[in-house]
XYZ file of C-alpha atoms in Angstrom:
629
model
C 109.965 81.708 102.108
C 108.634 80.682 98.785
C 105.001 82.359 99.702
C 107.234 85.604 100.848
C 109.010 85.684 97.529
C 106.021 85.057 95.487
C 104.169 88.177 97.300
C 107.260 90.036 96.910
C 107.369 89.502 92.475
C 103.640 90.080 92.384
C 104.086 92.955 94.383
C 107.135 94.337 92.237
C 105.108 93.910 89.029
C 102.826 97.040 90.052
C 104.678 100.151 88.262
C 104.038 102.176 91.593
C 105.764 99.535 93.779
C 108.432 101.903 95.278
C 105.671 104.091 96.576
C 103.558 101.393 98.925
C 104.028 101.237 102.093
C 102.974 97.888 102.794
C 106.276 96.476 100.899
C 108.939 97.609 103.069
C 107.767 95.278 105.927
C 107.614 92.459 103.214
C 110.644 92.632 102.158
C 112.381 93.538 105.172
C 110.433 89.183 106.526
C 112.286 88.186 103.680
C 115.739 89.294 104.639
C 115.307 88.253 108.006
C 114.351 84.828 106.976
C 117.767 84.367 104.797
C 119.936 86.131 107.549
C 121.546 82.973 108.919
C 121.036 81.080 105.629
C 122.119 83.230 102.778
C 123.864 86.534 104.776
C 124.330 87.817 100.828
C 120.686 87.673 100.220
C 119.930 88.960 103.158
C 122.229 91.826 102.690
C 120.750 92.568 99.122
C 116.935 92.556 100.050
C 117.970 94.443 103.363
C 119.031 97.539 101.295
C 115.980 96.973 99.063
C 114.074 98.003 101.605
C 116.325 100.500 102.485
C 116.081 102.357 98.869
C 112.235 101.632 98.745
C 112.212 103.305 103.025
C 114.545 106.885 100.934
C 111.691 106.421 97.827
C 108.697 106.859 100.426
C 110.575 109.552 102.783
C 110.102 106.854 105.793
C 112.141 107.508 108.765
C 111.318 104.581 110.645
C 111.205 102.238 107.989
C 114.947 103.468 106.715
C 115.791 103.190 110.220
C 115.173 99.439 110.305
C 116.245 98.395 106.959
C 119.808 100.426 108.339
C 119.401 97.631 111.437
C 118.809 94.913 109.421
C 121.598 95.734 107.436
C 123.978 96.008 110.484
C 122.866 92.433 111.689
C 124.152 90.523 108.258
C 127.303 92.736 108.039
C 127.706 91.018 111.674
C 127.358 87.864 110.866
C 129.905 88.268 107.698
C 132.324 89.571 109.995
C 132.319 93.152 108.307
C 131.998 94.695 111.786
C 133.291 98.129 110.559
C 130.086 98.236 108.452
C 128.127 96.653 110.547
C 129.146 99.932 113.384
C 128.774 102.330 110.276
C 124.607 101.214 109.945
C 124.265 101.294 113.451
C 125.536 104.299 113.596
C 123.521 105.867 111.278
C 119.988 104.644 113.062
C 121.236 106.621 116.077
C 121.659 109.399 114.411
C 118.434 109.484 112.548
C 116.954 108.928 115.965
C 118.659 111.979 117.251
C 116.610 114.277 119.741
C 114.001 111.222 120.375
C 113.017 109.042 123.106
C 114.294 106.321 123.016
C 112.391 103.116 121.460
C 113.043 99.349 120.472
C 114.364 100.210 116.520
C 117.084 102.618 118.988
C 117.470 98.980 121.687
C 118.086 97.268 118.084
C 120.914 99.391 116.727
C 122.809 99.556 120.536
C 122.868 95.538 120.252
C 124.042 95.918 117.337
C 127.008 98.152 118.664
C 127.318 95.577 121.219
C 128.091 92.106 119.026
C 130.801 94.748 116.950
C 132.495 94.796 120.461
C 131.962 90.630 120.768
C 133.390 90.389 118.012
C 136.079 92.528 118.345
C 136.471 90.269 121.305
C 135.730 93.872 123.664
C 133.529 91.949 126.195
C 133.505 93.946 128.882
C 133.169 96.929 126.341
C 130.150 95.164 125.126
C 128.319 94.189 128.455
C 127.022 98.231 129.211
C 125.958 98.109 125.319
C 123.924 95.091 126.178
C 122.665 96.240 129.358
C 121.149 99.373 127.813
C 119.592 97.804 125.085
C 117.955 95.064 127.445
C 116.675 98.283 129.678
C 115.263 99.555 126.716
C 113.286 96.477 125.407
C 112.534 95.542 128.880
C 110.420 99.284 129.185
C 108.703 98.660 126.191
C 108.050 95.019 126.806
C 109.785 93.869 123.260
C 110.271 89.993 124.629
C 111.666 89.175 121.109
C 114.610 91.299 121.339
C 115.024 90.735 125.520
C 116.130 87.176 124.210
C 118.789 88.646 121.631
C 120.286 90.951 124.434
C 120.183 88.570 127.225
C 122.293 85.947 124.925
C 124.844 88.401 124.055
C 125.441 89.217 128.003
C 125.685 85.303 128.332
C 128.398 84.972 125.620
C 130.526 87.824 127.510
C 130.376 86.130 130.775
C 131.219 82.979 129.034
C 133.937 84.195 127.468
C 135.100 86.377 130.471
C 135.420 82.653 132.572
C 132.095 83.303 134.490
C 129.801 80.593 133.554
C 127.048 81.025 136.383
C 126.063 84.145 135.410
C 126.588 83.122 131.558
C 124.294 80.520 132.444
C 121.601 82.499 134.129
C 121.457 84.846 131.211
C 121.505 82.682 128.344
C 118.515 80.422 130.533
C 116.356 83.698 130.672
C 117.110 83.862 126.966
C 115.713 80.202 126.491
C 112.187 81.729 128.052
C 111.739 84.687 125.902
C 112.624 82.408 122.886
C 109.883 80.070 123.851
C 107.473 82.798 125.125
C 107.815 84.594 121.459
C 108.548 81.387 119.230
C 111.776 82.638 117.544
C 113.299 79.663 116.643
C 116.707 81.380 115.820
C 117.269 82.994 119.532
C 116.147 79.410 121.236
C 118.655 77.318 119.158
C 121.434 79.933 119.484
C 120.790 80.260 122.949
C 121.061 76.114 123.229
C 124.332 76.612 121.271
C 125.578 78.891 124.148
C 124.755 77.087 126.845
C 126.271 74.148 125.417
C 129.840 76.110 124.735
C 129.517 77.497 128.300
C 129.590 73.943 129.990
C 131.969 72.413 127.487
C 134.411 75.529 128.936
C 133.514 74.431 132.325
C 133.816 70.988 132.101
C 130.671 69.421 132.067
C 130.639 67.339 128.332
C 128.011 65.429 129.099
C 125.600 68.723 129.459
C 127.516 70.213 126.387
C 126.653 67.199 123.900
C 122.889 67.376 125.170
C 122.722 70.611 124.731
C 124.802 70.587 120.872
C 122.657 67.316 119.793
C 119.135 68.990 120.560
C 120.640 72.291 118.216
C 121.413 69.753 115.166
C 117.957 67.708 115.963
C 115.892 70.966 115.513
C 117.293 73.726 113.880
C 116.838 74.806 110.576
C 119.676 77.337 110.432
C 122.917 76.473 108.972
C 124.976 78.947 110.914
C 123.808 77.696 114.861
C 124.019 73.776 112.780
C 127.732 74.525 112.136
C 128.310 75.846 115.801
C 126.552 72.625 117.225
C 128.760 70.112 115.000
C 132.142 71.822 115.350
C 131.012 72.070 119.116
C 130.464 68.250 119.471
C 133.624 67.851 117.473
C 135.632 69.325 120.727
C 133.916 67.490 123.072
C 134.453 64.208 121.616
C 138.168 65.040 121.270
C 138.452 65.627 124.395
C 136.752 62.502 125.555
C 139.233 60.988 122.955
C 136.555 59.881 120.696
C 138.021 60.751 117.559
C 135.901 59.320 114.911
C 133.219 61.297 116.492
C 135.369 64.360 116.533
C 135.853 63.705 112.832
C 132.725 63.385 111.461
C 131.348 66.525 113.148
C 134.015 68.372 112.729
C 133.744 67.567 108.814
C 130.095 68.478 108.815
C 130.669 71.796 110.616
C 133.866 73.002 108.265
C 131.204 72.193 104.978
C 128.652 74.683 106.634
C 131.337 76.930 107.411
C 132.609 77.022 104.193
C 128.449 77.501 102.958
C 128.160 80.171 105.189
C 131.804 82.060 104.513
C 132.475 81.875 108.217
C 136.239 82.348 108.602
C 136.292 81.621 112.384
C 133.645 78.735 112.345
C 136.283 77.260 109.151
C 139.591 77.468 111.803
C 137.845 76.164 114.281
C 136.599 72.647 112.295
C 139.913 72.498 110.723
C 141.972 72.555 113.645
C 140.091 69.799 115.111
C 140.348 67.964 112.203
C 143.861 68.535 112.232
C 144.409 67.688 115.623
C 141.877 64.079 115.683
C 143.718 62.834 112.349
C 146.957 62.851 114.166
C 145.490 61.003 116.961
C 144.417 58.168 114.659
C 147.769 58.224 112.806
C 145.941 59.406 109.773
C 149.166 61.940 109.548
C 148.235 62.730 105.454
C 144.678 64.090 106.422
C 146.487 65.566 109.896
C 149.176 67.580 107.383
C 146.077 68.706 104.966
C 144.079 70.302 107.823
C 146.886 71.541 109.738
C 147.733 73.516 106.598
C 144.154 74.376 105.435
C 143.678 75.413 109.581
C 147.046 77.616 108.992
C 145.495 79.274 105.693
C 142.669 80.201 108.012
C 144.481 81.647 110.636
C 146.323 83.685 108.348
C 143.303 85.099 106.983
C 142.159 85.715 110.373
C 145.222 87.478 111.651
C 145.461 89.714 108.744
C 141.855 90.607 109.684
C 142.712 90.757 113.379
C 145.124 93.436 111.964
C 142.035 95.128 110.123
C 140.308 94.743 113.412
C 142.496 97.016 115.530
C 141.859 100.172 113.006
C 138.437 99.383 113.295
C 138.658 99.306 116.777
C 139.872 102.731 116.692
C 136.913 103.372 113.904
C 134.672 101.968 116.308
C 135.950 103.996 119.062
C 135.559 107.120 117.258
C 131.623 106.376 116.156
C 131.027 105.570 120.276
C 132.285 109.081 121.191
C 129.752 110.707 118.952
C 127.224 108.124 120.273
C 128.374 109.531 123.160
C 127.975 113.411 122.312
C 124.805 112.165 120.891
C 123.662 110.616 124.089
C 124.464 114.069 125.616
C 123.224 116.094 123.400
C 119.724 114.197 124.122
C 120.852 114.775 128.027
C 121.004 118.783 127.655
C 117.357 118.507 125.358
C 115.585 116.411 127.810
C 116.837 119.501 130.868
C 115.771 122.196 128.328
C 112.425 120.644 128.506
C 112.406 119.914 131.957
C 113.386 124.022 132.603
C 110.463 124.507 129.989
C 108.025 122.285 132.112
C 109.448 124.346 135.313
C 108.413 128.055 133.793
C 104.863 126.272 132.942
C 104.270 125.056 136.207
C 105.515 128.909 137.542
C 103.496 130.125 134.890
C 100.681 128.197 136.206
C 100.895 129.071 139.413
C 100.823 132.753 139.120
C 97.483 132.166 136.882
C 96.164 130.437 140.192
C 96.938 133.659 142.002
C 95.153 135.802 139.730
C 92.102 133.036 139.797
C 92.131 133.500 143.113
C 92.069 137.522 143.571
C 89.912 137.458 141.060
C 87.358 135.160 142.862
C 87.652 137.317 145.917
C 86.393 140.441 143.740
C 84.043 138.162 142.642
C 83.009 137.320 146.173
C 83.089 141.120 147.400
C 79.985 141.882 144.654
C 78.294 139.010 145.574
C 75.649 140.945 147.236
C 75.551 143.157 144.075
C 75.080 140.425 141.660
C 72.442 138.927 143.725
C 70.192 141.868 143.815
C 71.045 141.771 139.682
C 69.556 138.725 139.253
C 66.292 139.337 141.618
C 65.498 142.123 139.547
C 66.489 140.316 136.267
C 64.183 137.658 137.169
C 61.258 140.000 138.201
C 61.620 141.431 134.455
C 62.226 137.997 133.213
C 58.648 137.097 135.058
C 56.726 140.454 133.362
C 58.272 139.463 129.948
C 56.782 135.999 130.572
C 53.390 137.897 131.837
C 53.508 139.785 128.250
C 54.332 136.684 126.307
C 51.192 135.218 127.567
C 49.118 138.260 127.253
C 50.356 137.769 123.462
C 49.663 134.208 123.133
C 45.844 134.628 124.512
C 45.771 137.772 121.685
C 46.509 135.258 119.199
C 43.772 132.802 120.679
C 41.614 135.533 120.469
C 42.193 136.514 117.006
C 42.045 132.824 116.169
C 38.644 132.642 117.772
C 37.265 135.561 115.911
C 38.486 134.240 112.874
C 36.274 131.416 113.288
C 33.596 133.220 114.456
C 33.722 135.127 111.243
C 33.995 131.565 108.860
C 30.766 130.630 111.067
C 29.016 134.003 110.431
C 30.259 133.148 106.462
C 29.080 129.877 106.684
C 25.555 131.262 108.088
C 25.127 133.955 105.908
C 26.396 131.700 102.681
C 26.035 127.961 102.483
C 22.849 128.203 104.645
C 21.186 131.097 102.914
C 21.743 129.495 99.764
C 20.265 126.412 99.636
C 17.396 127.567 102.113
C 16.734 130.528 99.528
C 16.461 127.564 96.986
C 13.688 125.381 98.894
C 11.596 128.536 99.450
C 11.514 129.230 95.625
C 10.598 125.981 94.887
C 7.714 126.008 97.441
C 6.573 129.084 96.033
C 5.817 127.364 92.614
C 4.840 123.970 94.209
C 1.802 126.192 95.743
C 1.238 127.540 92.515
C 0.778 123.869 91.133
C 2.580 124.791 88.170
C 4.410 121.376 87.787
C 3.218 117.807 86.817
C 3.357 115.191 89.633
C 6.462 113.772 87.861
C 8.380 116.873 88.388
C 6.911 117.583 91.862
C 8.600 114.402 93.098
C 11.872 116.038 91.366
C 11.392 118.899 93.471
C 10.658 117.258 96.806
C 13.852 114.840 96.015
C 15.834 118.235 95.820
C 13.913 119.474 99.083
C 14.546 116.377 100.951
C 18.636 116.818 99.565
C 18.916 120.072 100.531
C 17.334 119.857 104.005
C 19.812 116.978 104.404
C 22.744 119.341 103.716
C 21.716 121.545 105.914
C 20.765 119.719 108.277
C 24.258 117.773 108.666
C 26.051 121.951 108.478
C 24.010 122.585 111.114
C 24.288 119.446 112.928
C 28.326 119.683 112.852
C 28.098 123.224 113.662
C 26.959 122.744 117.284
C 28.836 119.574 117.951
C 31.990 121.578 116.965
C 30.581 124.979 118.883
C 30.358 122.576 121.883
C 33.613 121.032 121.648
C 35.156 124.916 121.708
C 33.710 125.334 124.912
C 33.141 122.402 127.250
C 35.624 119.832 125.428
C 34.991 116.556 123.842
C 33.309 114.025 126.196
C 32.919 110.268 124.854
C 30.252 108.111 126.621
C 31.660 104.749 125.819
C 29.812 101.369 125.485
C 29.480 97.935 123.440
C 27.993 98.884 119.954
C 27.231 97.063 116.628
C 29.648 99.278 114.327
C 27.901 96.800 111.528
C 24.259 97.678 112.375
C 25.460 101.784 112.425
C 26.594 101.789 109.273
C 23.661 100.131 108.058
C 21.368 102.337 109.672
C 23.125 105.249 108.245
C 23.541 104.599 104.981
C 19.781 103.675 104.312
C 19.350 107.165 105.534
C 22.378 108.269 102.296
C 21.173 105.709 100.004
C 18.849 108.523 98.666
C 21.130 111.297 98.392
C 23.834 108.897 96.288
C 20.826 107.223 94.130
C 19.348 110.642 93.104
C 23.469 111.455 92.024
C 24.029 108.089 90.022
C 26.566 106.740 92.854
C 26.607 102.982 93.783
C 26.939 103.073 98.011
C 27.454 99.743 99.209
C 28.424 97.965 102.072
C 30.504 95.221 102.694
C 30.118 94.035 106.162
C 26.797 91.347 106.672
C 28.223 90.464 110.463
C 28.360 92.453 113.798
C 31.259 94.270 114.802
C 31.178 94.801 118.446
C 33.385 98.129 119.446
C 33.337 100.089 122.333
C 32.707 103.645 121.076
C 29.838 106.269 121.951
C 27.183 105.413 119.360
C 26.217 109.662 118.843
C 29.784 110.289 118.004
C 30.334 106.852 116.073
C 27.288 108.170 113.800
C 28.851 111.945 113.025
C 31.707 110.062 111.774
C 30.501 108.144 109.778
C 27.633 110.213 108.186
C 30.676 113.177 107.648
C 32.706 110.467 105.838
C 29.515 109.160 103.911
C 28.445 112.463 102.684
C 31.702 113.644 102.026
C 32.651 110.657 99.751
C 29.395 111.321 97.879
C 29.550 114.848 98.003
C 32.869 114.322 95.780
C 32.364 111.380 93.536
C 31.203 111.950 89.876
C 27.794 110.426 88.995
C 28.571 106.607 88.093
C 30.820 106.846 90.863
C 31.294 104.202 93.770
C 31.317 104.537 97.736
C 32.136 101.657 99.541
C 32.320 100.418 103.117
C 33.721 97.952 104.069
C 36.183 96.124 107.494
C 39.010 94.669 108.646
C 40.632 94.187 111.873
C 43.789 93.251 113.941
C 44.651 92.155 117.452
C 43.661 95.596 119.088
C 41.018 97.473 116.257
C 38.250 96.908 114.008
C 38.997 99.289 110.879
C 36.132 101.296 108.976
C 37.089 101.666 105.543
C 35.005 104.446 103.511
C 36.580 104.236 100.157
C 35.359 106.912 97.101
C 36.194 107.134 93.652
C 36.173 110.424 93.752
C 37.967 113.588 92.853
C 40.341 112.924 95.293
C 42.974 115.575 97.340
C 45.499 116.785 97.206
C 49.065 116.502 100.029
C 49.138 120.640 100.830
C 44.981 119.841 101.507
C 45.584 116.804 103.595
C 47.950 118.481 105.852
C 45.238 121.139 106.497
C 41.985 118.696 106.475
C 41.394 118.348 109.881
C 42.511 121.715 111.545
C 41.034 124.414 109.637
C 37.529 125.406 108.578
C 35.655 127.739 106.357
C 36.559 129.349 102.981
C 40.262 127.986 103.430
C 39.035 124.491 103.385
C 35.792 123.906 102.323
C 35.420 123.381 98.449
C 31.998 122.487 96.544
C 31.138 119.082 95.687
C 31.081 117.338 92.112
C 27.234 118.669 91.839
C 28.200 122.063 93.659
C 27.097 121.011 97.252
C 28.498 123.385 99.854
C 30.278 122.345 103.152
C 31.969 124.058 105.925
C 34.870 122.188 106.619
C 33.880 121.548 110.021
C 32.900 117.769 109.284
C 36.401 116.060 109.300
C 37.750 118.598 111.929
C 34.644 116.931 114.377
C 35.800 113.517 112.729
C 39.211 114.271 114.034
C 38.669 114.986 117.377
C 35.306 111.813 117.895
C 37.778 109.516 116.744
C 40.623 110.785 119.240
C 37.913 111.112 122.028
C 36.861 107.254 121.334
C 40.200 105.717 121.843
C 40.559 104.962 118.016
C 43.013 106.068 114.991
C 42.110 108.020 112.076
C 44.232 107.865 108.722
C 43.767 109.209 105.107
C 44.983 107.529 101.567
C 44.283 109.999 98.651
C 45.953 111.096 95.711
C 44.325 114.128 93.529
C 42.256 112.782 90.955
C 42.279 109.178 91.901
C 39.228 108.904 94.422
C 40.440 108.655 98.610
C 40.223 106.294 101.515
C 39.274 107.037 105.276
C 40.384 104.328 107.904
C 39.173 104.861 111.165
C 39.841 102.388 113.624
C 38.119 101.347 116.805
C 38.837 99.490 120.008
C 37.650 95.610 120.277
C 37.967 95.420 124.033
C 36.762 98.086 127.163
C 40.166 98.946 128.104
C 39.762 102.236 129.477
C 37.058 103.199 131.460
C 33.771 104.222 130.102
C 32.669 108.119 130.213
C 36.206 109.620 130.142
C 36.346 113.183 129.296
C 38.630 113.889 126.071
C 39.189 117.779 126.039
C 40.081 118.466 122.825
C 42.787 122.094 122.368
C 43.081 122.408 118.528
């Protein structure tokens, strides 16, 4: 309780309190914990959450704070009130199935009727609520309802089937752990024998209430319980001191009836001991009770009628509910007739259907027949396209030709010319036959690439596979470049000392490399740097040629190894030409071989080609790779 109450003040110190929904179950714990304890605090936290249920425009939650409410006025004896809240959940429930906050308020109804002492009034009330809880499986409240039918058929002089209600009570209680509905059905089962007879079952029952409740309402039951049956056993000390303990939590509680009840045992016990004093003081303070109670039982015959009244409009209510639930049920009736006549239609429809089956099936031979000459024309537009693609190329190649090989071949001639005319010292003669020996080079690579890729166009890629020394390749070939980059001021070195065994068609191994060679001299800057260098994991040796070149750009990478000609092909750092075709034949050796090729460049910061290679014969040697670009 203390834990409850401190939520509950931190909660309350938020300005927006009234407006979150998470309080009205909070304080709605708290008033159920002081129900049988404090019935006033109970009462006043109970229409707390009522107010805060109106403040949020929560039907449910005002609904339970209204049976909440209706328990405590029951307990105070206010059954009026207590009829007037249950009341009201009923109606705010009007024109809806039934649920467990509805099985609440109707036991409610019901302990107005105990009360009133209208038992078998109050059985049907009980009865419904327990059909209720029992369809939505609500245990809890099962234990509530089945104690209330045991107290009617105790009180009605039928103690077996008291007993075998308030014993199906006991298991729910224990099933659920509600402490409250365990000890009050204890309490019951205890009165029920002590009417029957059997004291020895009533003061087991009454002492195991006192041993473990912690609610003062069932404690006072228990003691003024024990009080009769030691009177009767004419132990009247015994009678006493229970009696005494069970009028002080009477008088705690405000219990009127609990209150006559202790004092006319007390009364009654004194006399037998010849304490006639004590005998005269309870005797009076019993009549003083009585009084009270029969000027209430006076109170409780208009309420009666009261409670009559608000049980006929339960009653309309219940009817009115009746007369929605066959309006529906007539609704669901014109559906189903509804549906049925769209199942006739469905079905002369699918005879129509059925009749120009033949039709439709002609229909869709002939659609497909144009379907197929579409597809025919689709194709005949796709091999256009080829076509135009080819000639494209064939027009970069006749560029290329005409172009980059005219060029520098129109250069070497002029320089023969005046080599034959010995017009230059032998210094610049060796000059010349430098730029002879780089231009032939050039050309010779264009010209090189050029058939490999003309072949690859026509017959497809085919990779001839065996152990090689990627080490002793490199080597080979960059002797061969060492020239080229030393006449251009470039420092071309290689890293790797070792063998590196791949398996790899040595021709093809050699195009890539001498295309990614040239090309990373053909754009570094003189003082530039072109290195090679390896490194490996479980599957590949890796080829590193690394420039610090001019670098390229990400729209130019995207296009580097598909397209050729002018729309690829730039000059070098020293104007060397190219055709493009050198990393698109790079592209497709490196696929043919098994291996991976990937590019790290950024414009302006030099790039990196990684091409990687396979370690082991996996695959079998002399596969054919056809290569479709």
């Amino acid at each position: 309780m203390a834990s409850l109450l401190k939520k509950w003040d931190k909660a309350r110190a938020d300005k927006d309190y009234r407006q979150k929904s998470g309080n009205i179950p909070l304080v709605l714990k708290i008033a159920d914990h002081y129900r049988y304890t404090y019935p006033d605090s109970s009462l006043m936290y109970a229409r707390v959450a009522l107010d805060l249920s109106k403040a949020q425009n929560s039907v449910e939650s005002e609904k339970k704070a209204l049976n909440s409410i209706a328990k405590v006025y029951y307990i105070k004896g206010e059954y009026n009130l207590s009829m007037e809240a249950s009341s009201r959940v009923l109606l705010l429930s009007a024109g809806e199935n039934s649920n467990i906050i509805v099985a609440d308020a109707i036991n409610n109804m019901g302990l107005v009727l105990l009360g009133q002492t209208k038992y078998h009034d109050a059985i049907p009330e009980f009865r419904k609520a327990a059909q209720l809880n029992q369809r939505f499986k609500n245990r809890s409240s099962l234990a509530a309802n089945y104690i209330n039918l045991g107290i009617c058929f105790d009180e009605t002089s039928k103690p077996d089937s008291a007993l075998f209600y308030l014993r199906k009570a006991v298991g729910f209680a224990l099933e659920t752990s509600n402490a409250n509905m365990r000890d009050m059905a204890f309490n019951r089962i205890g009165h029920t024998y002590f009417n029957a007879g059997n004291y020895t079952e009533a003061i087991d029952y009454y002492e195991e209430v006192i041993k473990i409740t912690k609610n003062n309402w069932e404690r006072s039951f228990a003691n003024i319980g024990l009080a009769k049956v030691y009177y009767q056993q004419e132990q009247y000390k015994a009678a006493i001191r229970h009696a005494t303990t069970g009028l002080y939590m009477a008088n705690k509680m405000n219990v009127k009836w609990d209150a006559s009840e202790a004092s006319k045992v007390l009364s009654e016990a004194y006399a037998k001991t010849g304490d006639f004093r004590n005998a005269y003081y309870f005797s009076r303070l019993n009549k003083r009770y009585d009084d009270s109670l029969m000027s209430e039982a006076k109170e409780k015959e208009i309420n009666y009628l009261n409670l009559k009244r608000k049980m006929a409009e339960n009653q309309q209510l219940v009817r009115d509910n009746k007369l929605k639930n066959q309006e529906i049920k007539l609704n669901e009736l014109i559906f189903i007739l509804i549906g049925v006549a769209a199942l006739f239609i469905v079905v002369f429809i699918a005879y129509i259907i059925r009749s120009n089956r033949k039709q439709k099936l002609l229909n869709l031979r002939l659609n497909k027949k144009n379907k197929d000459i579409e597809l025919q024309k689709d194709k005949i537009e796709q091999q256009n396209k080829e076509l135009s693609r080819l000639n494209y190329t064939k027009d970069q190649l006749f560029y290329i030709l005409s172009h980059d090989l005219r060029a520098p071949l129109a250069s070497v001639q002029q320089a023969s010319e005046l080599l034959c005319d010995e017009c230059f010292s032998p210094g610049e003669q060796k000059i010349i036959v430098e730029g002879f020996y780089r231009e032939i080079t050039s050309v010779y690579n264009m010209l090189n690439n050029m058939l490999y890729w003309a072949a690859s166009q026509q017959k497809g890629i085919k990779a001839n596979r065996s152990l090689i020394d990627l080490s002793a390749i490199s080597h080979e070939l960059l002797d061969v470049y060492e020239i080229v980059a030393r006449n251009k001021g470039i420092s071309l070195i290689n890293e790797q000392k070792l063998p590196v065994w791949v398996n790899a068609d040595p021709d093809q191994v050699k195009v890539i490399i001498q295309n990614l060679v040239g090309n990373a001299i053909k754009f570094t800057n003189t003082g530039g740097l072109v290195r090679l260098f390896f490194d490996e994991d479980e599957l590949y040796y890796k080829l590193h040629v690394k420039d610090t070149g001019v670098g390229i750009t990400e729209e130019k990478i995207e296009r580097l190894f598909t397209a050729v000609g002018k729309s690829i092909s730039t000059y070098g750092t020293n104007s060397e030409t190219g055709t493009g075709l050198g990393l698109v034949l790079v592209k497709e050796f490196t696929g043919a071989n098994g291996g991976n090729l990937e590019v790290r460049s950024s414009h302006g910061e030099g790039s990196e080609f990684i091409v990687s290679f396979q370690k082991k014969l996996d695959y079998v040697l002399n596969e054919d790779y056809d290569h479709d670009e």
